[in-house]
Amino acid sequence: MSEQIEKVSIIISKGSLDGIYPGLIMANGARAEGIEANLFFTFFGLDAIHKKRHENIKLASVGNPGLHLASWLGGFPGVSSLMTHYMEHHMAELDIPALPEFIEMIADSGTPLYACKASVDLFGMKQGDFIEQVEDIITVGEFYEKAGGGEIIFT
Amino acid sequence: MPEKNITGTTVEVGEDGFFLHPEQWKEEMAPELAREQGIDPVTDRHWQVIRFMRKQYLEKGEGPSVRVLGKTSGVPIKELYQLFPKGPAKTAAKLAGIPKPRGCI
């Protein structure tokens, strides 16, 4: 067998449902395989760990060709919510947890969650804005230290 | 396919070490399988998970995911990872003599 992956550090930089889930699935899957994992949230990805926002993450319905929906239609009020609702329903059927539960589960698996300092400063946020599982607000340099000896995945 | 001797019985396992025939498994094999995974001793809490895995497999034809284990085995996710640091569902399936669960979540 080829060399095994021992550790991954995953960056989540987008704030849409379709931007956040893939990174979470990669992190959760890593832990399930016994691989060490870190999660680093930057830019709009911070919404995934924001106390007031993480329960209302929406699917991007504009500029998302994967939805196979006319662009002009995607911008109508309520379309993003409707598509999100549809997607969440479908995910629940497949036993994929809702975002808050998923993040809690990943934290419980021993994956530390970090917020990016530059983005936190940019958006005028503070530690108290984040869910309690967020371990720390760290700089990009600290991120690289924590990622040492492992693979980095950017999403 | 590789064969393996556990507590004096020969069983067939796949390349990845999971049992090919779950019916060849016996409870007394679990401690030896656990030692190979760095788990020693097998505590009551380990047993709770191993037995749950096996029961689910025999009922449903597939072992449960970590999420299902956390919700229904009576052992929460944090503790599951303490008991089985190399991956709860994967390791417990190996000790329970069932195929590796294939869920992505």
Coordinates of C-alpha atoms in Angstrom, one line a residue:
Chain A
M1 CA 0.0 0.0 0.0
S2 CA 1.2 3.6 -0.7
E3 CA 2.1 6.0 2.0
Q4 CA -0.8 6.9 4.4
I5 CA -2.0 10.4 5.0
E6 CA -1.5 11.1 8.8
K7 CA -2.8 14.7 9.1
V8 CA -4.8 17.2 7.1
S9 CA -5.5 20.9 7.7
I10 CA -8.6 22.1 5.9
I11 CA -9.4 25.7 5.0
I12 CA -13.0 26.7 4.5
S13 CA -13.2 30.1 2.7
K14 CA -16.7 30.3 1.4
G15 CA -20.0 31.0 3.2
S16 CA -22.5 29.2 1.1
L17 CA -24.0 25.8 1.9
D18 CA -22.2 24.3 -1.1
G19 CA -19.0 26.1 -0.2
I20 CA -19.0 24.9 3.4
Y21 CA -20.1 21.2 3.3
P22 CA -17.3 19.7 1.2
G23 CA -14.6 20.9 3.7
L24 CA -16.7 19.6 6.6
I25 CA -17.1 16.2 5.0
M26 CA -13.4 16.0 4.3
A27 CA -12.6 16.9 7.9
N28 CA -15.2 14.5 9.4
G29 CA -14.1 11.7 7.0
A30 CA -10.4 12.2 8.0
R31 CA -11.2 11.7 11.6
A32 CA -13.3 8.7 10.9
E33 CA -10.2 7.2 9.2
G34 CA -8.1 8.0 12.2
I35 CA -6.4 10.9 10.4
E36 CA -5.6 14.0 12.5
A37 CA -7.5 17.1 11.3
N38 CA -7.6 20.9 11.8
L39 CA -10.3 23.2 10.4
F40 CA -9.5 26.8 9.6
F41 CA -12.3 29.2 8.7
T42 CA -11.4 32.3 6.7
F43 CA -13.4 35.1 4.9
F44 CA -17.0 34.2 4.4
G45 CA -16.3 30.7 5.7
L46 CA -16.5 32.4 9.1
D47 CA -20.3 32.3 8.8
A48 CA -20.1 28.5 9.3
I49 CA -18.9 29.1 12.9
H50 CA -20.8 32.4 13.6
K51 CA -23.3 31.9 16.4
K52 CA -26.0 34.0 14.7
R53 CA -25.4 32.9 11.1
H54 CA -24.5 29.3 11.1
E55 CA -28.1 28.1 11.3
N56 CA -29.0 30.1 8.2
I57 CA -26.4 29.2 5.7
K58 CA -27.9 29.3 2.2
L59 CA -27.1 27.6 -1.1
A60 CA -25.8 30.0 -3.7
S61 CA -28.6 30.3 -6.3
V62 CA -26.9 33.1 -8.4
G63 CA -23.8 32.4 -10.5
N64 CA -24.0 28.7 -9.7
P65 CA -24.3 26.8 -13.0
G66 CA -24.3 23.5 -11.1
L67 CA -27.9 24.2 -10.0
H68 CA -29.0 24.2 -13.7
L69 CA -31.2 27.2 -13.0
A70 CA -31.5 30.3 -15.2
S71 CA -29.3 33.0 -13.7
W72 CA -32.1 35.6 -13.8
L73 CA -34.4 33.2 -11.9
G74 CA -31.7 32.6 -9.2
G75 CA -31.8 36.2 -8.1
F76 CA -35.5 36.4 -7.3
P77 CA -36.4 36.8 -3.7
G78 CA -36.9 33.5 -1.9
V79 CA -35.2 31.3 -4.6
S80 CA -32.0 30.8 -2.6
S81 CA -34.1 29.8 0.5
L82 CA -36.3 27.5 -1.6
M83 CA -33.3 25.8 -3.1
T84 CA -31.6 25.6 0.3
H85 CA -34.7 24.0 1.8
Y86 CA -34.8 21.5 -1.0
M87 CA -31.2 20.6 -0.7
E88 CA -31.4 20.3 3.1
H89 CA -34.4 18.0 2.8
H90 CA -32.5 15.8 0.4
M91 CA -29.4 15.8 2.6
A92 CA -31.4 14.8 5.7
E93 CA -32.8 11.9 3.7
L94 CA -29.2 10.7 3.1
D95 CA -28.5 11.2 6.8
I96 CA -26.2 14.2 6.3
P97 CA -26.5 16.3 9.5
A98 CA -27.6 19.9 9.5
L99 CA -24.7 22.4 9.6
P100 CA -24.7 23.2 13.4
E101 CA -24.9 19.5 14.3
F102 CA -22.2 18.6 11.8
I103 CA -19.8 21.2 13.1
E104 CA -20.4 20.1 16.7
M105 CA -19.9 16.5 15.7
I106 CA -16.6 17.3 14.0
A107 CA -15.4 19.3 17.1
D108 CA -16.3 16.3 19.3
S109 CA -14.2 14.0 17.0
G110 CA -11.2 16.0 18.2
T111 CA -10.8 18.4 15.3
P112 CA -9.8 21.9 16.6
L113 CA -11.7 24.8 14.9
Y114 CA -9.8 28.0 14.2
A115 CA -10.9 31.4 12.9
C116 CA -8.6 33.4 10.6
K117 CA -7.5 36.6 12.4
A118 CA -7.2 38.8 9.2
S119 CA -10.8 38.0 8.3
V120 CA -12.1 38.4 11.9
D121 CA -10.5 41.8 11.9
L122 CA -11.8 42.7 8.5
F123 CA -15.4 41.9 9.4
G124 CA -15.1 43.4 12.9
M125 CA -15.9 40.2 14.7
K126 CA -14.6 38.8 18.0
Q127 CA -14.2 35.5 19.8
G128 CA -17.7 35.9 21.4
D129 CA -19.4 36.0 18.0
F130 CA -18.3 32.4 17.4
I131 CA -19.8 29.1 18.6
E132 CA -18.1 27.8 21.8
Q133 CA -16.2 25.0 19.9
V134 CA -14.0 27.6 18.2
E135 CA -10.7 27.1 19.9
D136 CA -8.9 30.3 18.9
I137 CA -8.5 33.1 16.4
I138 CA -5.1 32.6 14.8
T139 CA -2.9 34.3 12.2
V140 CA -1.9 32.7 8.9
G141 CA 1.5 32.0 10.4
E142 CA 0.1 30.1 13.3
F143 CA -2.1 28.2 10.9
Y144 CA 1.0 27.0 9.0
E145 CA 2.6 26.0 12.3
K146 CA -0.4 23.9 13.2
A147 CA -0.5 22.5 9.7
G148 CA 3.1 21.4 10.0
G149 CA 3.8 17.8 8.9
G150 CA 0.4 17.4 7.2
E151 CA -1.5 18.1 4.0
I152 CA -3.4 21.3 3.4
I153 CA -6.7 21.3 1.6
F154 CA -8.2 24.7 0.5
T155 CA -12.0 24.9 -0.2
Chain B
M1 CA -7.2 -14.0 -0.1
P2 CA -5.1 -13.7 3.1
E3 CA -5.7 -16.1 5.9
K4 CA -5.1 -15.2 9.5
N5 CA -4.8 -17.2 12.7
I6 CA -6.7 -15.7 15.7
T7 CA -6.8 -17.5 19.0
G8 CA -6.1 -20.8 17.2
T9 CA -8.7 -20.4 14.5
T10 CA -8.0 -19.7 10.9
V11 CA -10.2 -16.9 9.4
E12 CA -10.2 -15.2 6.0
V13 CA -9.6 -11.5 5.9
G14 CA -9.4 -8.9 3.1
E15 CA -6.3 -6.9 2.2
D16 CA -7.3 -4.3 4.7
G17 CA -7.7 -6.8 7.5
F18 CA -11.5 -6.8 7.7
F19 CA -13.2 -10.2 8.0
L20 CA -14.6 -11.6 4.8
H21 CA -16.9 -14.0 6.6
P22 CA -18.4 -12.4 9.7
E23 CA -19.8 -15.8 10.7
Q24 CA -16.1 -16.9 11.4
W25 CA -15.9 -14.3 14.2
K26 CA -16.1 -15.3 17.9
E27 CA -16.2 -12.9 20.8
E28 CA -12.9 -14.3 22.2
M29 CA -11.1 -13.0 19.1
A30 CA -11.9 -9.3 19.9
P31 CA -9.1 -8.8 22.5
E32 CA -6.4 -10.1 20.1
L33 CA -7.8 -8.1 17.2
A34 CA -7.9 -5.0 19.5
R35 CA -4.2 -5.4 20.5
E36 CA -3.3 -5.3 16.8
Q37 CA -5.0 -1.9 16.7
G38 CA -3.2 -0.7 19.9
I39 CA -6.2 -1.2 22.1
D40 CA -5.5 -3.0 25.4
P41 CA -7.5 -3.8 27.4
V42 CA -11.0 -4.1 25.8
T43 CA -13.2 -2.3 28.4
D44 CA -17.0 -2.6 28.9
R45 CA -17.4 0.6 26.9
H46 CA -15.4 -0.9 24.0
W47 CA -17.6 -4.0 24.2
Q48 CA -20.8 -1.9 24.1
V49 CA -19.7 -0.4 20.8
I50 CA -18.4 -3.7 19.3
R51 CA -21.6 -5.6 20.2
F52 CA -23.7 -2.7 18.8
M53 CA -21.7 -2.7 15.5
R54 CA -22.3 -6.4 15.1
K55 CA -25.9 -6.3 15.9
Q56 CA -26.5 -3.5 13.4
Y57 CA -24.6 -5.3 10.8
L58 CA -26.6 -8.5 11.3
E59 CA -29.8 -6.6 11.2
K60 CA -29.1 -4.2 8.4
G61 CA -26.3 -5.7 6.4
E62 CA -24.0 -2.8 7.0
G63 CA -22.2 -1.4 10.0
P64 CA -23.2 2.0 11.3
S65 CA -21.4 5.3 10.7
V66 CA -19.7 7.3 13.5
R67 CA -22.7 9.6 13.6
V68 CA -25.2 6.7 14.0
L69 CA -22.9 5.2 16.7
G70 CA -22.9 8.5 18.6
K71 CA -26.7 8.7 18.5
T72 CA -27.7 5.2 19.1
S73 CA -24.9 3.1 20.7
G74 CA -25.1 4.8 24.0
V75 CA -21.5 6.1 23.7
P76 CA -21.2 9.8 22.7
I77 CA -18.9 10.8 19.8
K78 CA -16.2 12.4 22.1
E79 CA -15.9 9.1 24.0
L80 CA -16.0 7.0 20.8
Y81 CA -12.8 8.8 19.6
Q82 CA -11.2 8.3 23.0
L83 CA -12.0 4.6 22.9
F84 CA -11.0 4.1 19.2
P85 CA -8.5 6.9 18.3
K86 CA -7.9 5.4 14.9
G87 CA -11.5 5.9 13.8
P88 CA -14.4 4.5 15.9
A89 CA -16.6 2.9 13.2
K90 CA -13.7 1.5 11.2
T91 CA -11.8 0.1 14.2
A92 CA -14.9 -1.3 16.0
A93 CA -16.0 -3.0 12.7
K94 CA -12.6 -4.6 12.5
L95 CA -12.9 -5.9 16.1
A96 CA -16.4 -7.0 15.5
G97 CA -15.5 -9.1 12.5
I98 CA -17.7 -7.2 10.0
P99 CA -16.9 -5.4 6.8
K100 CA -15.7 -1.8 6.9
P101 CA -18.7 0.7 6.9
R102 CA -18.8 2.6 3.7
G103 CA -20.7 5.7 4.7
C104 CA -19.1 9.1 4.0
I105 CA -20.5 10.9 7.0

